[in-house]
Amino acid sequence: SHGTLPSVFKLQLARIQTDSVVEMLRKRYLNLHFEIVAMSTTGDKILDTALSKIGEKSLFTKELENALERNEVDLVVHSLKDLPTSLPPGFTIGAICKRENPHDAVVFHPKNYGKTLNSLPEKSVIGTSSLRRAAQLKRRFPQLEFRDIRGNLNTRLKKLDEKEDFSAIILAAAGLRRMGWENRIGQILNPEDCLYAVGQGALAVEVRARDEEILHMVSALHDAETVLCCIAERAFMRHLRCHVPLLCFAQLYLTGAVYSLDGSDSLKDTMQTGVNYPQQNEEGPNDDKQYVGITAKKIPCHAQEAAENLGVELASLLLSKGAKRILSVARQLNDAR
């Protein structure tokens, strides 16, 4: 098991995330040499379009998967929330690392230090590129205005600090912490204010599904609790089949919601499931079964199945209460924007 294992990153945060995964692997596999390959994707280059208009998550992953397929690289590090719930044939998520803080954070313009969203003046403009955040926060803080802001973390912080366009911006706490900018977090949004995105805060390692050697190697990075939470969240999202505002968080209590674009119409519910499982290696025909794109052999299948069923059942409950109507209207409005 000697050899070169190139992995892939995009931009500064992606580099930091990739480095952290490679560091964990280096500690476990002292005799392996890891080489990091820099790549950017189509999605990274489209900086003047709202993320929800770009639509396809594959714009951020296609080039990276092509490199995997051509054996130019052996693993790709992603933010799990950027990965679609169904991966193209031949690929799988071989590891999900322990989740960082999954919540959203508010970063304030220097003149608003010490404030919270509630204490900002009426009609203050808040920047976010996410329909999910905007829909929930419009509902929670109707006195504020929400506008698109694109670009990587550095660009967004620069836009906030150097201009007067925004009173604050909303970013993932995990990204800010990984970049070492925790001191800029003025407020962490709790689930009552804003449910976080499916998979938010977790790093995923994508590999070739049939590459047993690499799969076995990266599986050492799986964090069981994070895996089960993310299976439930991704199953919920896949069952709703959509890319409109959609969010949830799981402790194998799963809270999920759908919102109209302006936040005025919403459905929200919580379900729970008991997943008691011993840490064991299950051998058998189900060994390579994927759950919402994730291969986790060391976590018992029945635990992963329970997590997936939880997500599906919660999605079905919301659909039975009329989620489909909210989602299709939101999709039409978003397409027309």
Short mmCIF file of N, CA, C and O in Angstrom, two decimals, residues 29-136:
data_model
loop_
_atom_site.label_atom_id
_atom_site.label_comp_id
_atom_site.label_asym_id
_atom_site.label_seq_id
_atom_site.Cartn_x
_atom_site.Cartn_y
_atom_site.Cartn_z
N TYR A 29 -1.68 6.26 8.37
CA TYR A 29 -0.95 5.47 7.37
C TYR A 29 0.41 6.12 7.13
O TYR A 29 0.60 6.87 6.17
N LEU A 30 1.35 5.81 8.03
CA LEU A 30 2.65 6.49 8.02
C LEU A 30 3.46 6.19 6.76
O LEU A 30 4.31 6.96 6.37
N ASN A 31 3.19 5.02 6.14
CA ASN A 31 4.01 4.61 4.99
C ASN A 31 3.46 5.11 3.66
O ASN A 31 3.99 4.81 2.61
N LEU A 32 2.37 5.88 3.69
CA LEU A 32 1.78 6.36 2.43
C LEU A 32 2.21 7.80 2.14
O LEU A 32 2.37 8.60 3.06
N HIS A 33 2.37 8.07 0.85
CA HIS A 33 2.69 9.45 0.44
C HIS A 33 1.43 10.08 -0.14
O HIS A 33 0.77 9.49 -1.00
N PHE A 34 1.06 11.24 0.33
CA PHE A 34 -0.14 11.93 -0.16
C PHE A 34 0.27 13.18 -0.93
O PHE A 34 1.06 13.97 -0.45
N GLU A 35 -0.31 13.31 -2.10
CA GLU A 35 -0.04 14.51 -2.91
C GLU A 35 -1.37 15.23 -3.12
O GLU A 35 -2.37 14.59 -3.45
N ILE A 36 -1.38 16.53 -2.90
CA ILE A 36 -2.64 17.29 -3.05
C ILE A 36 -2.64 18.01 -4.39
O ILE A 36 -1.67 18.67 -4.76
N VAL A 37 -3.73 17.85 -5.13
CA VAL A 37 -3.85 18.44 -6.47
C VAL A 37 -4.90 19.55 -6.43
O VAL A 37 -6.03 19.33 -5.98
N ALA A 38 -4.54 20.74 -6.90
CA ALA A 38 -5.47 21.87 -6.87
C ALA A 38 -6.33 21.88 -8.12
O ALA A 38 -5.82 21.77 -9.23
N MET A 39 -7.64 22.01 -7.93
CA MET A 39 -8.55 22.12 -9.07
C MET A 39 -9.65 23.09 -8.71
O MET A 39 -10.05 23.17 -7.56
N SER A 40 -10.15 23.83 -9.71
CA SER A 40 -11.38 24.58 -9.44
C SER A 40 -12.45 24.06 -10.40
O SER A 40 -12.15 23.42 -11.39
N THR A 41 -13.72 24.34 -10.08
CA THR A 41 -14.83 23.76 -10.84
C THR A 41 -15.63 24.86 -11.51
O THR A 41 -15.48 26.04 -11.22
N THR A 42 -16.51 24.44 -12.42
CA THR A 42 -17.37 25.40 -13.12
C THR A 42 -18.13 26.26 -12.11
O THR A 42 -18.25 27.47 -12.26
N GLY A 43 -18.67 25.63 -11.06
CA GLY A 43 -19.44 26.35 -10.06
C GLY A 43 -18.63 27.44 -9.39
O GLY A 43 -19.15 28.52 -9.07
N ASP A 44 -17.33 27.18 -9.16
CA ASP A 44 -16.47 28.18 -8.52
C ASP A 44 -16.30 29.41 -9.40
O ASP A 44 -16.05 30.51 -8.92
N LYS A 45 -16.40 29.19 -10.73
CA LYS A 45 -16.10 30.29 -11.65
C LYS A 45 -17.31 31.17 -11.93
O LYS A 45 -17.19 32.27 -12.44
N ILE A 46 -18.52 30.66 -11.61
CA ILE A 46 -19.73 31.45 -11.86
C ILE A 46 -20.02 32.26 -10.60
O ILE A 46 -20.77 31.83 -9.74
N LEU A 47 -19.40 33.42 -10.48
CA LEU A 47 -19.50 34.16 -9.22
C LEU A 47 -20.58 35.24 -9.23
O LEU A 47 -20.85 35.86 -8.23
N ASP A 48 -21.19 35.44 -10.42
CA ASP A 48 -22.15 36.56 -10.49
C ASP A 48 -23.59 36.06 -10.51
O ASP A 48 -24.51 36.81 -10.79
N THR A 49 -23.80 34.77 -10.22
CA THR A 49 -25.15 34.20 -10.27
C THR A 49 -25.51 33.63 -8.91
O THR A 49 -24.68 33.01 -8.27
N ALA A 50 -26.75 33.85 -8.50
CA ALA A 50 -27.20 33.29 -7.22
C ALA A 50 -27.06 31.77 -7.26
O ALA A 50 -27.34 31.15 -8.29
N LEU A 51 -26.63 31.19 -6.14
CA LEU A 51 -26.43 29.73 -6.09
C LEU A 51 -27.69 28.98 -6.50
O LEU A 51 -27.63 27.96 -7.18
N SER A 52 -28.86 29.48 -6.06
CA SER A 52 -30.10 28.76 -6.35
C SER A 52 -30.42 28.79 -7.84
O SER A 52 -31.15 27.95 -8.34
N LYS A 53 -29.86 29.77 -8.57
CA LYS A 53 -30.09 29.83 -10.02
C LYS A 53 -29.13 28.89 -10.75
O LYS A 53 -29.43 28.39 -11.82
N ILE A 54 -27.93 28.69 -10.18
CA ILE A 54 -26.99 27.74 -10.78
C ILE A 54 -27.64 26.36 -10.74
O ILE A 54 -27.54 25.57 -11.65
N GLY A 55 -28.33 26.09 -9.61
CA GLY A 55 -29.17 24.90 -9.54
C GLY A 55 -28.41 23.62 -9.32
O GLY A 55 -28.44 23.06 -8.25
N GLU A 56 -27.70 23.17 -10.35
CA GLU A 56 -27.10 21.83 -10.27
C GLU A 56 -25.89 21.80 -9.35
O GLU A 56 -24.90 22.47 -9.59
N LYS A 57 -25.97 20.97 -8.31
CA LYS A 57 -24.81 20.80 -7.43
C LYS A 57 -23.65 20.19 -8.21
O LYS A 57 -22.50 20.35 -7.83
N SER A 58 -23.96 19.47 -9.29
CA SER A 58 -22.90 18.78 -10.04
C SER A 58 -21.91 19.77 -10.65
O SER A 58 -20.79 19.39 -11.00
N LEU A 59 -22.29 21.05 -10.78
CA LEU A 59 -21.34 22.05 -11.30
C LEU A 59 -20.14 22.18 -10.38
O LEU A 59 -19.08 22.62 -10.79
N PHE A 60 -20.33 21.85 -9.10
CA PHE A 60 -19.23 21.95 -8.15
C PHE A 60 -18.46 20.63 -8.02
O PHE A 60 -17.46 20.56 -7.34
N THR A 61 -18.96 19.57 -8.66
CA THR A 61 -18.34 18.26 -8.43
C THR A 61 -17.91 17.55 -9.72
O THR A 61 -17.05 16.68 -9.68
N LYS A 62 -18.49 17.94 -10.86
CA LYS A 62 -18.29 17.18 -12.10
C LYS A 62 -16.81 17.02 -12.46
O LYS A 62 -16.33 15.92 -12.70
N GLU A 63 -16.07 18.15 -12.49
CA GLU A 63 -14.66 18.06 -12.88
C GLU A 63 -13.86 17.19 -11.92
O GLU A 63 -12.95 16.48 -12.31
N LEU A 64 -14.24 17.27 -10.64
CA LEU A 64 -13.52 16.49 -9.62
C LEU A 64 -13.79 15.00 -9.83
O LEU A 64 -12.88 14.17 -9.74
N GLU A 65 -15.05 14.67 -10.16
CA GLU A 65 -15.39 13.27 -10.41
C GLU A 65 -14.73 12.75 -11.70
O GLU A 65 -14.32 11.59 -11.77
N ASN A 66 -14.60 13.64 -12.69
CA ASN A 66 -13.89 13.23 -13.92
C ASN A 66 -12.45 12.84 -13.59
O ASN A 66 -11.92 11.85 -14.11
N ALA A 67 -11.80 13.63 -12.72
CA ALA A 67 -10.41 13.34 -12.33
C ALA A 67 -10.34 12.01 -11.57
O ALA A 67 -9.39 11.23 -11.75
N LEU A 68 -11.34 11.74 -10.73
CA LEU A 68 -11.40 10.45 -10.01
C LEU A 68 -11.53 9.30 -11.00
O LEU A 68 -10.83 8.29 -10.90
N GLU A 69 -12.44 9.49 -11.96
CA GLU A 69 -12.71 8.43 -12.93
C GLU A 69 -11.48 8.11 -13.76
O GLU A 69 -11.20 6.95 -14.08
N ARG A 70 -10.71 9.16 -14.10
CA ARG A 70 -9.50 8.94 -14.91
C ARG A 70 -8.30 8.50 -14.07
O ARG A 70 -7.17 8.47 -14.57
N ASN A 71 -8.54 8.23 -12.79
CA ASN A 71 -7.46 7.82 -11.87
C ASN A 71 -6.38 8.88 -11.71
O ASN A 71 -5.26 8.56 -11.32
N GLU A 72 -6.71 10.14 -12.01
CA GLU A 72 -5.74 11.22 -11.79
C GLU A 72 -5.65 11.52 -10.30
O GLU A 72 -4.62 11.98 -9.80
N VAL A 73 -6.77 11.30 -9.60
CA VAL A 73 -6.77 11.43 -8.14
C VAL A 73 -7.49 10.21 -7.56
O VAL A 73 -8.20 9.50 -8.28
N ASP A 74 -7.29 9.97 -6.28
CA ASP A 74 -7.89 8.79 -5.64
C ASP A 74 -8.99 9.14 -4.65
O ASP A 74 -9.79 8.29 -4.28
N LEU A 75 -8.99 10.38 -4.19
CA LEU A 75 -10.08 10.80 -3.31
C LEU A 75 -10.29 12.30 -3.45
O LEU A 75 -9.38 13.03 -3.82
N VAL A 76 -11.53 12.71 -3.20
CA VAL A 76 -11.88 14.13 -3.30
C VAL A 76 -12.55 14.54 -1.99
O VAL A 76 -13.44 13.84 -1.50
N VAL A 77 -12.10 15.66 -1.43
CA VAL A 77 -12.70 16.15 -0.18
C VAL A 77 -13.74 17.21 -0.51
O VAL A 77 -13.47 18.15 -1.25
N HIS A 78 -14.95 17.03 0.02
CA HIS A 78 -16.04 17.98 -0.21
C HIS A 78 -16.63 18.43 1.13
O HIS A 78 -16.55 17.70 2.12
N SER A 79 -17.30 19.57 1.12
CA SER A 79 -18.28 19.83 2.17
C SER A 79 -19.47 18.94 1.82
O SER A 79 -19.97 19.01 0.70
N LEU A 80 -19.92 18.13 2.77
CA LEU A 80 -21.00 17.18 2.47
C LEU A 80 -22.24 17.89 1.92
O LEU A 80 -22.94 17.37 1.06
N LYS A 81 -22.50 19.11 2.39
CA LYS A 81 -23.72 19.79 1.93
C LYS A 81 -23.66 20.15 0.44
O LYS A 81 -24.68 20.43 -0.16
N ASP A 82 -22.45 20.11 -0.16
CA ASP A 82 -22.33 20.37 -1.60
C ASP A 82 -22.59 19.14 -2.45
O ASP A 82 -22.65 19.23 -3.68
N LEU A 83 -22.70 17.97 -1.82
CA LEU A 83 -22.84 16.74 -2.61
C LEU A 83 -24.30 16.37 -2.79
O LEU A 83 -25.05 16.31 -1.82
N PRO A 84 -24.72 16.08 -4.04
CA PRO A 84 -26.10 15.65 -4.26
C PRO A 84 -26.40 14.35 -3.52
O PRO A 84 -25.47 13.60 -3.18
N THR A 85 -27.68 14.08 -3.26
CA THR A 85 -28.03 12.89 -2.47
C THR A 85 -27.92 11.60 -3.28
O THR A 85 -27.92 10.52 -2.73
N SER A 86 -27.85 11.72 -4.61
CA SER A 86 -27.56 10.54 -5.45
C SER A 86 -26.30 10.86 -6.22
O SER A 86 -26.27 11.83 -6.98
N LEU A 87 -25.27 10.06 -6.04
CA LEU A 87 -24.02 10.29 -6.76
C LEU A 87 -24.06 9.56 -8.10
O LEU A 87 -24.79 8.58 -8.25
N PRO A 88 -23.28 10.02 -9.08
CA PRO A 88 -23.23 9.30 -10.35
C PRO A 88 -22.73 7.87 -10.12
O PRO A 88 -21.98 7.63 -9.17
N PRO A 89 -23.14 6.93 -10.98
CA PRO A 89 -22.69 5.53 -10.83
C PRO A 89 -21.16 5.48 -10.80
O PRO A 89 -20.50 6.22 -11.52
N GLY A 90 -20.64 4.61 -9.95
CA GLY A 90 -19.19 4.45 -9.89
C GLY A 90 -18.52 5.26 -8.79
O GLY A 90 -17.32 5.12 -8.56
N PHE A 91 -19.30 6.11 -8.11
CA PHE A 91 -18.72 6.92 -7.03
C PHE A 91 -19.48 6.69 -5.73
O PHE A 91 -20.66 6.34 -5.74
N THR A 92 -18.79 6.87 -4.62
CA THR A 92 -19.45 6.78 -3.32
C THR A 92 -18.75 7.70 -2.33
O THR A 92 -17.60 8.09 -2.54
N ILE A 93 -19.46 8.04 -1.26
CA ILE A 93 -18.85 8.77 -0.16
C ILE A 93 -18.24 7.71 0.75
O ILE A 93 -18.95 6.94 1.39
N GLY A 94 -16.91 7.65 0.79
CA GLY A 94 -16.22 6.60 1.53
C GLY A 94 -15.97 6.95 2.98
O GLY A 94 -15.65 6.08 3.79
N ALA A 95 -16.11 8.24 3.32
CA ALA A 95 -15.91 8.66 4.71
C ALA A 95 -16.63 9.97 4.96
O ALA A 95 -16.67 10.85 4.10
N ILE A 96 -17.21 10.05 6.16
CA ILE A 96 -17.75 11.33 6.65
C ILE A 96 -17.09 11.59 8.00
O ILE A 96 -17.24 10.80 8.93
N CYS A 97 -16.34 12.67 8.07
CA CYS A 97 -15.57 12.96 9.28
C CYS A 97 -16.48 13.58 10.35
O CYS A 97 -17.58 14.05 10.05
N LYS A 98 -15.97 13.61 11.58
CA LYS A 98 -16.75 14.14 12.69
C LYS A 98 -17.20 15.56 12.37
O LYS A 98 -16.43 16.38 11.89
N ARG A 99 -18.46 15.82 12.63
CA ARG A 99 -19.08 17.08 12.24
C ARG A 99 -18.58 18.25 13.10
O ARG A 99 -18.50 18.16 14.31
N GLU A 100 -18.26 19.34 12.43
CA GLU A 100 -17.95 20.62 13.08
C GLU A 100 -19.30 21.25 13.46
O GLU A 100 -20.35 20.71 13.11
N ASN A 101 -19.31 22.39 14.14
CA ASN A 101 -20.57 23.08 14.46
C ASN A 101 -21.39 23.25 13.18
O ASN A 101 -20.96 23.89 12.23
N PRO A 102 -22.61 22.68 13.11
CA PRO A 102 -23.37 22.71 11.85
C PRO A 102 -24.21 23.97 11.66
O PRO A 102 -24.83 24.14 10.62
N HIS A 103 -24.25 24.85 12.65
CA HIS A 103 -25.19 25.98 12.58
C HIS A 103 -24.71 27.11 11.68
O HIS A 103 -23.54 27.17 11.30
N ASP A 104 -25.64 27.99 11.35
CA ASP A 104 -25.30 29.20 10.61
C ASP A 104 -24.88 30.29 11.58
O ASP A 104 -25.32 30.32 12.73
N ALA A 105 -24.02 31.19 11.09
CA ALA A 105 -23.50 32.26 11.95
C ALA A 105 -23.76 33.61 11.28
O ALA A 105 -23.83 33.71 10.04
N VAL A 106 -23.87 34.65 12.10
CA VAL A 106 -24.03 36.01 11.59
C VAL A 106 -22.72 36.75 11.79
O VAL A 106 -22.15 36.75 12.89
N VAL A 107 -22.21 37.34 10.70
CA VAL A 107 -21.01 38.19 10.78
C VAL A 107 -21.48 39.62 10.50
O VAL A 107 -22.09 39.89 9.47
N PHE A 108 -21.20 40.52 11.45
CA PHE A 108 -21.72 41.88 11.35
C PHE A 108 -20.69 42.83 10.74
O PHE A 108 -19.48 42.63 10.88
N HIS A 109 -21.19 43.87 10.06
CA HIS A 109 -20.35 44.97 9.60
C HIS A 109 -19.70 45.58 10.85
O HIS A 109 -20.34 45.65 11.90
N PRO A 110 -18.41 46.01 10.74
CA PRO A 110 -17.72 46.54 11.92
C PRO A 110 -18.55 47.56 12.73
O PRO A 110 -18.47 47.59 13.95
N LYS A 111 -19.38 48.36 12.05
CA LYS A 111 -20.16 49.36 12.78
C LYS A 111 -21.28 48.74 13.62
O LYS A 111 -21.88 49.42 14.46
N ASN A 112 -21.56 47.46 13.39
CA ASN A 112 -22.65 46.80 14.12
C ASN A 112 -22.15 45.78 15.15
O ASN A 112 -22.91 44.94 15.62
N TYR A 113 -20.83 45.84 15.46
CA TYR A 113 -20.29 44.91 16.46
C TYR A 113 -21.15 44.93 17.72
O TYR A 113 -21.59 45.99 18.16
N GLY A 114 -21.37 43.75 18.29
CA GLY A 114 -22.10 43.70 19.56
C GLY A 114 -23.61 43.60 19.38
O GLY A 114 -24.33 43.37 20.35
N LYS A 115 -24.07 43.79 18.13
CA LYS A 115 -25.53 43.69 17.90
C LYS A 115 -25.93 42.24 17.62
O LYS A 115 -25.09 41.36 17.43
N THR A 116 -27.26 42.00 17.57
CA THR A 116 -27.80 40.72 17.08
C THR A 116 -28.75 41.09 15.93
O THR A 116 -29.04 42.27 15.72
N LEU A 117 -29.23 40.09 15.20
CA LEU A 117 -30.17 40.38 14.11
C LEU A 117 -31.37 41.16 14.62
O LEU A 117 -31.88 42.07 13.98
N ASN A 118 -31.82 40.79 15.83
CA ASN A 118 -33.00 41.45 16.41
C ASN A 118 -32.77 42.92 16.73
O ASN A 118 -33.70 43.71 16.69
N SER A 119 -31.54 43.27 17.07
CA SER A 119 -31.29 44.66 17.50
C SER A 119 -30.80 45.56 16.37
O SER A 119 -30.52 46.73 16.58
N LEU A 120 -30.69 45.03 15.14
CA LEU A 120 -30.32 45.88 14.00
C LEU A 120 -31.48 46.82 13.66
O LEU A 120 -32.65 46.46 13.85
N PRO A 121 -31.17 48.01 13.13
CA PRO A 121 -32.24 48.91 12.72
C PRO A 121 -33.14 48.27 11.66
O PRO A 121 -32.69 47.42 10.89
N GLU A 122 -34.41 48.67 11.65
CA GLU A 122 -35.35 48.16 10.66
C GLU A 122 -34.83 48.41 9.25
O GLU A 122 -34.12 49.39 9.00
N LYS A 123 -35.15 47.52 8.31
CA LYS A 123 -34.74 47.60 6.90
C LYS A 123 -33.23 47.42 6.70
O LYS A 123 -32.71 47.70 5.63
N SER A 124 -32.51 46.97 7.74
CA SER A 124 -31.10 46.64 7.55
C SER A 124 -31.00 45.52 6.51
O SER A 124 -31.84 44.62 6.48
N VAL A 125 -29.95 45.57 5.67
CA VAL A 125 -29.80 44.58 4.60
C VAL A 125 -28.83 43.47 5.03
O VAL A 125 -27.70 43.75 5.45
N ILE A 126 -29.31 42.24 4.94
CA ILE A 126 -28.50 41.08 5.33
C ILE A 126 -28.14 40.31 4.06
O ILE A 126 -29.01 40.04 3.23
N GLY A 127 -26.89 39.94 3.90
CA GLY A 127 -26.43 39.22 2.71
C GLY A 127 -26.44 37.71 2.93
O GLY A 127 -25.91 37.23 3.92
N THR A 128 -27.05 36.98 2.00
CA THR A 128 -26.96 35.52 2.01
C THR A 128 -27.19 35.00 0.60
O THR A 128 -28.02 35.53 -0.13
N SER A 129 -26.43 33.97 0.22
CA SER A 129 -26.61 33.40 -1.12
C SER A 129 -27.57 32.23 -1.08
O SER A 129 -27.78 31.56 -2.07
N SER A 130 -28.14 31.96 0.11
CA SER A 130 -28.90 30.73 0.29
C SER A 130 -30.40 30.99 0.41
O SER A 130 -30.84 31.75 1.28
N LEU A 131 -31.19 30.35 -0.46
CA LEU A 131 -32.65 30.45 -0.37
C LEU A 131 -33.13 29.91 0.97
O LEU A 131 -34.08 30.43 1.56
N ARG A 132 -32.47 28.84 1.43
CA ARG A 132 -32.85 28.22 2.70
C ARG A 132 -32.76 29.23 3.85
O ARG A 132 -33.69 29.37 4.65
N ARG A 133 -31.63 29.92 3.92
CA ARG A 133 -31.46 30.89 5.01
C ARG A 133 -32.44 32.05 4.84
O ARG A 133 -33.08 32.47 5.80
N ALA A 134 -32.54 32.57 3.62
CA ALA A 134 -33.39 33.74 3.39
C ALA A 134 -34.84 33.44 3.74
O ALA A 134 -35.52 34.24 4.40
N ALA A 135 -35.35 32.28 3.31
CA ALA A 135 -36.76 31.95 3.55
C ALA A 135 -37.06 31.90 5.05
O ALA A 135 -38.07 32.44 5.51
N GLN A 136 -36.17 31.26 5.81
CA GLN A 136 -36.42 31.13 7.24
C GLN A 136 -36.26 32.46 7.97
O GLN A 136 -37.04 32.79 8.86
#
